[in-house]
Structures are given as C-alpha cells and as structure tokens.
Amino acid sequence: METIMILDRWLHLVAGVMWIGLLYYFNFVQAPAMAEATADSDGPGPAAIGKYVAPRALLWFRWAALVTWLTGAYYLYTAPYYSLHGAFTLGVGADNAALTSIGIGAWLGTIMLFNVWVLIWPNQKKILGMVEATDDEKATAKRIAFLASRANTVMSIPMLLFMHASVRGLPF
C-alpha cells in the first residue's frame, strides 16, 4: 500500500506541475502572443496558435487538472494521517492543523478544477471555433475564460503554499 501511495503522490506532483505550468503558459505566454498575432497585419495571424498549439495545450491542461485532483483526493482518502472528509471540512473538530492547511489547498484546487472544466474549456472551444458561436458569444467566452484563468493563476500560489505547509514532518 505504501508503494501505491508513493506512486500516487509522484503522479500527483507530475500532473500538478504540468497543470500549473500550462496555466502559467496560457496566462503569461499564449494570451499575449495571441493578442500580438491578432494585431500584426503582416504576420501569420493567431491561427497558427489557435489551430495547432492551443487545442493540444488545452487537452493536456484539462486532463492534468483532473489527474492532479483525483490523485490528491486518493491520497487524502488513503493516507493514515489525513482523511478526505477531514480535509474538505478543514479539520473542524479534529484539532489538526495539517488537515486545515491541506483542506484549504484542496478547496482551492477544487475551485480551480471547476474553473478548468466548467468555465475555461467550454469557452475556449467557442473562442477556437471548435463549436459554433456568434461574435457576441465569442466575446463573452473570451471574458469568462480570461477571468477564470486569471483567478486560477491567483489561487495557484496560495494552493501550493497551503498544501506544502501541511506536509511538515510527514513521510515522503
């Protein structure tokens, strides 16, 4: 069982790095590049990014988010010093600072997962032309995806800090 927990934790870490790395790529690289490509009348336009890069990056982004959340939930469920219920109730009644800390991190991660699958991905499909949308619907989709993505960027650092704070003195 300990081997499975170690593998789960490593998968959680790898998927989490991919998820947050792509989140930062979208916010700090791709979004500004798309704006520059749209404004550049002599360049190839945003189609190169929107047609080839963005769909593939979004595929890895959303599945990395889900794998990160599922492996984290599994770890909380199976670890003897945590509990999934205890984390999501922030350790209320357990007098356990680690549960409170990892619970805040888990809630932030859950909100971020929701943003990826419910707000960012459906709206990106409209923006990238993967589903039909009017120009007004695309404009609304851009705003929603932008705000959800920026919210995730803002939540990512506190999420990581709360999760890290919970492991002080724990194995692996």
XYZ file of C-alpha atoms in Angstrom, residues 3 6-7 13 25 34-35 38 44 52 67 70 75 86 89 92 94 139 153 159:
20
model
C 4.277 1.876 -2.731
C 4.246 6.936 -3.137
C 3.401 6.405 -6.826
C 3.203 16.043 -8.329
C 1.955 29.349 -20.162
C -2.442 35.772 -29.466
C -3.057 39.491 -28.914
C -4.086 39.405 -33.990
C 0.610 34.804 -39.930
C -2.309 23.918 -33.663
C -5.399 13.742 -12.730
C -8.044 12.676 -8.475
C -4.003 10.304 -1.335
C -11.335 15.845 7.279
C -14.225 20.027 6.340
C -13.126 21.118 12.056
C -10.232 17.226 14.607
C -16.579 37.929 -26.896
C -3.352 31.883 -11.582
C -2.915 26.492 -3.043
